[in-house]
Coordinates of N, CA and C in Angstrom, one line a residue:
M857 N -105.8 -58.4 12.9 CA -104.4 -57.8 12.9 C -104.2 -57.1 14.3
D858 N -103.0 -57.2 14.8 CA -102.6 -56.6 16.0 C -102.6 -55.1 15.9
V859 N -103.1 -54.4 16.9 CA -103.1 -52.9 16.8 C -101.7 -52.3 17.1
I860 N -100.8 -53.1 17.7 CA -99.5 -52.6 17.9 C -98.7 -53.0 16.6
R861 N -98.5 -51.9 15.8 CA -98.0 -52.1 14.4 C -96.4 -52.0 14.3
L862 N -95.8 -51.2 15.2 CA -94.4 -50.9 15.1 C -93.9 -50.5 16.5
L863 N -92.9 -51.1 17.0 CA -92.2 -50.7 18.2 C -90.7 -50.9 18.0
G864 N -89.9 -50.1 18.6 CA -88.5 -50.3 18.5 C -87.7 -49.3 19.2
I865 N -86.5 -49.7 19.6 CA -85.4 -48.9 20.1 C -84.3 -49.0 19.1
R866 N -83.9 -47.9 18.5 CA -83.0 -48.0 17.4 C -81.8 -47.0 17.5
E867 N -80.7 -47.4 16.9 CA -79.5 -46.6 16.8 C -79.5 -45.7 15.6
T868 N -80.4 -46.0 14.6 CA -80.4 -45.3 13.4 C -81.5 -44.2 13.4
P869 N -81.4 -43.2 12.5 CA -82.4 -42.2 12.5 C -83.8 -42.7 12.3
L870 N -84.8 -42.0 13.0 CA -86.2 -42.4 12.9 C -86.9 -41.7 11.8
S871 N -87.9 -42.3 11.3 CA -88.7 -41.8 10.2 C -90.2 -41.6 10.5
V872 N -90.6 -40.3 10.4 CA -92.0 -40.0 10.6 C -92.9 -40.7 9.6
D873 N -92.4 -40.8 8.4 CA -93.2 -41.5 7.3 C -93.4 -42.9 7.6
E874 N -92.3 -43.6 8.1 CA -92.5 -45.0 8.5 C -93.5 -45.2 9.6
V875 N -93.4 -44.4 10.6 CA -94.4 -44.5 11.7 C -95.8 -44.2 11.3
L876 N -96.0 -43.2 10.5 CA -97.3 -42.8 10.1 C -97.9 -43.9 9.2
A877 N -97.1 -44.5 8.3 CA -97.5 -45.6 7.4 C -97.9 -46.8 8.3
A878 N -97.2 -47.0 9.3 CA -97.5 -48.2 10.2 C -98.9 -48.1 10.8
V879 N -99.3 -46.9 11.2 CA -100.6 -46.8 11.8 C -101.8 -46.5 10.9
G880 N -101.5 -46.5 9.6 CA -102.6 -46.2 8.6 C -103.7 -47.3 8.8
D881 N -104.9 -46.8 8.9 CA -106.0 -47.7 9.1 C -107.3 -47.1 8.6
H882 N -108.0 -47.8 7.8 CA -109.3 -47.2 7.2 C -110.4 -47.2 8.3
A883 N -110.2 -47.8 9.4 CA -111.2 -47.8 10.5 C -111.0 -46.5 11.4
A884 N -109.9 -45.8 11.2 CA -109.6 -44.7 12.0 C -110.1 -43.4 11.4
G885 N -110.8 -42.6 12.3 CA -111.2 -41.3 12.0 C -110.2 -40.2 12.4
G886 N -109.3 -40.6 13.2 CA -108.3 -39.7 13.7 C -106.9 -40.4 13.9
T887 N -105.9 -39.7 13.5 CA -104.5 -40.2 13.8 C -103.7 -39.1 14.4
T888 N -103.0 -39.4 15.4 CA -102.1 -38.4 16.0 C -100.7 -38.9 16.0
I889 N -99.8 -38.0 15.9 CA -98.4 -38.3 15.9 C -97.6 -37.3 16.7
F890 N -96.7 -37.8 17.6 CA -95.9 -36.9 18.4 C -94.5 -37.2 18.0
V891 N -93.7 -36.1 17.8 CA -92.3 -36.2 17.4 C -91.5 -35.5 18.4
G892 N -90.7 -36.2 19.2 CA -89.8 -35.5 20.2 C -88.4 -35.3 19.6
T893 N -87.9 -34.1 19.6 CA -86.6 -33.7 19.0 C -85.7 -33.2 20.1
V894 N -84.4 -33.2 19.8 CA -83.3 -32.7 20.7 C -83.4 -31.2 20.6
R895 N -83.6 -30.5 21.7 CA -83.7 -29.1 21.8 C -82.3 -28.5 22.2
E896 N -82.2 -27.2 21.9 CA -80.9 -26.6 22.2 C -80.7 -26.1 23.6
Q897 N -81.8 -26.2 24.4 CA -81.7 -25.7 25.8 C -82.5 -26.7 26.7
D898 N -82.0 -26.8 27.9 CA -82.7 -27.5 29.0 C -82.4 -26.8 30.3
H899 N -83.4 -26.6 31.1 CA -83.2 -25.8 32.4 C -82.6 -24.5 32.1
G900 N -82.9 -23.9 30.9 CA -82.4 -22.5 30.6 C -80.9 -22.5 30.2
K901 N -80.3 -23.7 30.1 CA -78.9 -23.7 29.7 C -78.7 -24.3 28.4
P902 N -77.7 -23.8 27.6 CA -77.5 -24.4 26.3 C -76.9 -25.9 26.4
V903 N -77.5 -26.7 25.6 CA -77.1 -28.1 25.5 C -76.1 -28.3 24.4
T904 N -75.0 -28.9 24.7 CA -73.9 -29.1 23.6 C -73.8 -30.5 23.1
R905 N -74.3 -31.5 23.9 CA -74.2 -32.9 23.5 C -75.3 -33.7 24.2
L906 N -75.8 -34.7 23.5 CA -76.9 -35.5 24.1 C -76.7 -36.9 23.6
S907 N -76.9 -37.9 24.5 CA -76.8 -39.3 24.1 C -77.9 -40.1 24.9
Y908 N -78.5 -41.0 24.3 CA -79.5 -41.9 24.9 C -78.9 -43.3 25.0
S909 N -79.2 -43.9 26.1 CA -78.9 -45.3 26.3 C -80.1 -46.1 26.9
A910 N -80.2 -47.3 26.6 CA -81.4 -48.1 27.0 C -80.9 -49.4 27.6
H911 N -81.7 -49.8 28.6 CA -81.5 -51.1 29.3 C -81.9 -52.2 28.3
P912 N -81.3 -53.4 28.3 CA -81.7 -54.5 27.4 C -83.2 -54.8 27.5
S913 N -83.8 -54.5 28.6 CA -85.3 -54.8 28.7 C -86.1 -53.7 28.1
A914 N -85.6 -52.7 27.5 CA -86.4 -51.5 27.1 C -87.4 -51.9 26.1
E915 N -87.1 -52.7 25.1 CA -88.1 -53.1 24.1 C -89.3 -53.9 24.7
A916 N -89.0 -54.7 25.6 CA -90.0 -55.5 26.3 C -90.9 -54.6 27.2
E917 N -90.3 -53.6 27.8 CA -91.0 -52.6 28.6 C -91.9 -51.8 27.7
L918 N -91.3 -51.4 26.6 CA -92.1 -50.6 25.6 C -93.3 -51.4 25.1
R919 N -93.2 -52.7 24.9 CA -94.3 -53.5 24.5 C -95.4 -53.5 25.6
Q920 N -95.0 -53.6 26.8 CA -95.9 -53.6 27.9 C -96.7 -52.3 28.0
V921 N -96.0 -51.2 27.8 CA -96.6 -49.9 27.8 C -97.7 -49.8 26.6
A922 N -97.2 -50.3 25.4 CA -98.1 -50.2 24.3 C -99.3 -51.1 24.5
E923 N -99.1 -52.3 25.0 CA -100.3 -53.2 25.3 C -101.3 -52.6 26.3
K924 N -100.8 -51.9 27.3 CA -101.7 -51.3 28.2 C -102.5 -50.2 27.6
V925 N -101.8 -49.3 26.7 CA -102.6 -48.3 26.0 C -103.6 -48.9 25.1
A926 N -103.2 -50.0 24.4 CA -104.2 -50.6 23.5 C -105.4 -51.2 24.2
A927 N -105.1 -51.7 25.5 CA -106.2 -52.3 26.3 C -107.1 -51.2 26.9
D928 N -106.5 -50.0 27.2 CA -107.3 -49.0 27.8 C -108.0 -48.0 26.9
F929 N -107.7 -48.0 25.6 CA -108.3 -47.1 24.7 C -108.7 -47.9 23.4
P930 N -109.8 -47.4 22.7 CA -110.3 -48.1 21.5 C -109.5 -47.7 20.3
V931 N -108.2 -48.0 20.3 CA -107.3 -47.6 19.2 C -107.4 -48.7 18.1
T932 N -107.1 -48.3 16.9 CA -107.1 -49.3 15.8 C -105.6 -49.6 15.4
A933 N -104.7 -48.7 15.8 CA -103.3 -48.9 15.5 C -102.5 -48.0 16.4
L934 N -101.3 -48.5 16.7 CA -100.3 -47.6 17.4 C -98.9 -48.0 17.1
A935 N -98.0 -47.1 17.3 CA -96.6 -47.3 17.0 C -95.7 -46.4 17.9
A936 N -94.5 -46.9 18.3 CA -93.6 -46.1 19.1 C -92.2 -46.5 18.8
V937 N -91.3 -45.6 18.5 CA -89.9 -45.8 18.3 C -89.1 -44.8 19.0
H938 N -88.0 -45.2 19.6 CA -87.1 -44.3 20.3 C -85.7 -44.5 19.8
R939 N -84.9 -43.5 19.7 CA -83.6 -43.5 19.3 C -82.6 -43.6 20.5
V940 N -81.5 -44.3 20.3 CA -80.4 -44.4 21.3 C -79.1 -44.0 20.6
G941 N -78.1 -43.7 21.3 CA -76.8 -43.2 20.8 C -76.7 -41.7 20.8
D942 N -75.7 -41.2 20.2 CA -75.4 -39.8 20.1 C -76.4 -39.1 19.1
L943 N -77.0 -38.0 19.6 CA -77.9 -37.2 18.7 C -77.4 -35.8 18.7
E944 N -77.8 -35.1 17.6 CA -77.4 -33.7 17.4 C -78.7 -32.9 17.6
L945 N -78.5 -31.6 17.8 CA -79.6 -30.7 18.0 C -80.6 -30.8 16.8
G946 N -81.9 -30.9 17.0 CA -82.8 -31.1 16.0 C -83.1 -32.5 15.6
D947 N -82.3 -33.5 16.0 CA -82.5 -34.9 15.6 C -83.8 -35.4 16.3
T948 N -84.5 -36.3 15.7 CA -85.7 -36.9 16.2 C -85.2 -38.0 17.2
A949 N -85.7 -37.9 18.4 CA -85.4 -38.8 19.5 C -86.5 -39.8 19.7
V950 N -87.7 -39.5 19.5 CA -88.9 -40.4 19.7 C -90.0 -40.0 18.9
I951 N -90.7 -41.0 18.4 CA -92.0 -40.8 17.6 C -93.0 -41.8 18.2
V952 N -94.2 -41.3 18.5 CA -95.3 -42.2 18.8 C -96.5 -41.8 17.9
A953 N -97.3 -42.7 17.5 CA -98.5 -42.4 16.7 C -99.6 -43.4 17.1
V954 N -100.8 -42.8 17.0 CA -102.0 -43.6 17.4 C -103.1 -43.3 16.4
A955 N -103.8 -44.3 15.9 CA -105.0 -44.2 15.1 C -106.2 -44.7 15.9
A956 N -107.3 -44.0 15.9 CA -108.5 -44.4 16.6 C -109.7 -44.0 15.8
P957 N -110.9 -44.5 16.2 CA -112.1 -44.1 15.5 C -112.4 -42.6 15.5
H958 N -112.0 -42.0 16.6 CA -112.3 -40.5 16.8 C -111.1 -39.8 17.3
R959 N -111.0 -38.5 17.0 CA -109.8 -37.7 17.3 C -109.5 -37.6 18.8
G960 N -110.6 -37.5 19.6 CA -110.4 -37.4 21.0 C -109.7 -38.6 21.6
E961 N -110.1 -39.8 21.1 CA -109.5 -41.1 21.6 C -108.0 -41.1 21.1
A962 N -107.8 -40.7 19.9 CA -106.4 -40.7 19.4 C -105.5 -39.8 20.2
F963 N -106.0 -38.6 20.5 CA -105.2 -37.7 21.3 C -104.9 -38.2 22.7
E964 N -106.0 -38.7 23.4 CA -105.8 -39.3 24.7 C -104.8 -40.5 24.7
A965 N -105.0 -41.4 23.8 CA -104.1 -42.6 23.8 C -102.7 -42.2 23.4
S966 N -102.5 -41.2 22.5 CA -101.2 -40.8 22.2 C -100.5 -40.1 23.4
R967 N -101.2 -39.3 24.1 CA -100.6 -38.7 25.3 C -100.2 -39.7 26.3
R968 N -101.1 -40.7 26.5 CA -100.8 -41.8 27.5 C -99.5 -42.6 27.0
L969 N -99.5 -42.8 25.7 CA -98.4 -43.6 25.2 C -97.0 -42.9 25.4
I970 N -96.9 -41.6 25.1 CA -95.7 -40.9 25.2 C -95.4 -40.7 26.7
D971 N -96.4 -40.4 27.5 CA -96.1 -40.2 29.0 C -95.7 -41.5 29.6
D972 N -96.3 -42.6 29.3 CA -95.9 -43.9 29.9 C -94.6 -44.4 29.4
L973 N -94.3 -44.1 28.2 CA -93.0 -44.5 27.6 C -91.9 -43.8 28.4
K974 N -92.1 -42.5 28.6 CA -91.1 -41.7 29.4 C -91.0 -42.1 30.8
A975 N -92.1 -42.5 31.4 CA -92.2 -42.9 32.8 C -91.7 -44.3 33.1
H976 N -91.9 -45.2 32.2 CA -91.6 -46.6 32.5 C -90.6 -47.4 31.7
V977 N -90.3 -46.9 30.5 CA -89.3 -47.6 29.7 C -87.9 -47.1 30.1
P978 N -87.0 -48.1 30.4 CA -85.7 -47.7 30.9 C -84.7 -47.2 29.8
I979 N -84.9 -45.9 29.5 CA -84.1 -45.2 28.5 C -83.6 -44.0 29.3
W980 N -82.3 -43.8 29.2 CA -81.7 -42.6 29.9 C -81.0 -41.7 29.0
K981 N -81.2 -40.4 29.3 CA -80.6 -39.3 28.5 C -79.4 -38.7 29.3
H982 N -78.3 -38.6 28.6 CA -77.1 -37.9 29.2 C -76.9 -36.7 28.4
Q983 N -77.1 -35.5 29.0 CA -76.9 -34.3 28.3 C -75.8 -33.5 28.9
S984 N -75.0 -32.9 28.1 CA -73.9 -32.0 28.5 C -74.3 -30.5 28.1
F985 N -73.9 -29.6 29.0 CA -74.2 -28.2 28.8 C -73.0 -27.4 28.5
A986 N -73.2 -26.2 27.9 CA -72.1 -25.3 27.5 C -71.2 -24.9 28.7
D987 N -71.8 -24.9 29.9 CA -71.0 -24.5 31.1 C -70.2 -25.6 31.7
G988 N -70.2 -26.8 31.0 CA -69.3 -27.9 31.5 C -70.1 -28.9 32.4
E989 N -71.3 -28.5 32.8 CA -72.0 -29.5 33.7 C -72.7 -30.5 32.8
A990 N -73.1 -31.6 33.4 CA -73.8 -32.7 32.7 C -74.8 -33.3 33.6
E991 N -75.8 -34.0 33.1 CA -76.8 -34.7 33.9 C -77.3 -35.9 33.2
W992 N -77.8 -36.9 34.0 CA -78.5 -38.0 33.5 C -80.0 -37.8 33.8
V993 N -80.8 -38.1 32.8 CA -82.3 -38.0 33.0 C -82.8 -39.3 32.6
G994 N -83.8 -39.9 33.4 CA -84.2 -41.2 33.0 C -85.6 -41.5 33.4
V995 N -85.9 -42.8 33.5 CA -87.2 -43.3 33.8 C -87.8 -42.7 35.1
G996 N -89.0 -42.3 35.0 CA -89.7 -41.7 36.1 C -89.5 -40.3 36.3
E997 N -88.9 -39.6 35.4 CA -88.6 -38.2 35.6 C -89.8 -37.3 35.8

C-alpha cells in the first residue's frame, strides 16, 4: 500500500477525523497531526477577511512534496489537505498527518511536510486587515 494516503486542495471544510483515519496504521508507533487555523491577527494587526487561492498545479506540487517526505523519512503513512476559498476566523486551513514507527520520525516528517508544503506548493493567502490594508502571502514566504 502507498504511504501517501490522502492529498487534496479543497473548497469544502477540512476534517481532522478524515485525515487521522487516513494515516491509521498498525505498523506506526507514533502519529502526528498538525492543524493550521485562521488566526485573528497577523503582524500585530486584526485580520477581517482571508481567502486562499491555488494554482492549477498545486495538487501535483503537493504530491511531489509528499513523495519527497516519504522518500526521506521511514513513514508508514502520510496525508495533507489544504483549503481554498473564503475562510472565517478559526476555520481550518490546512491539516497534515504522518504515521511512523517511532515518534521522533513522525515529528520530523510532519514538520518537513508542513514546511515544504508552505514553501513549494503554489497556494496564496489574501488577507485583509481592520485598518483597510491587505496583503498577499504565498509560496516561499
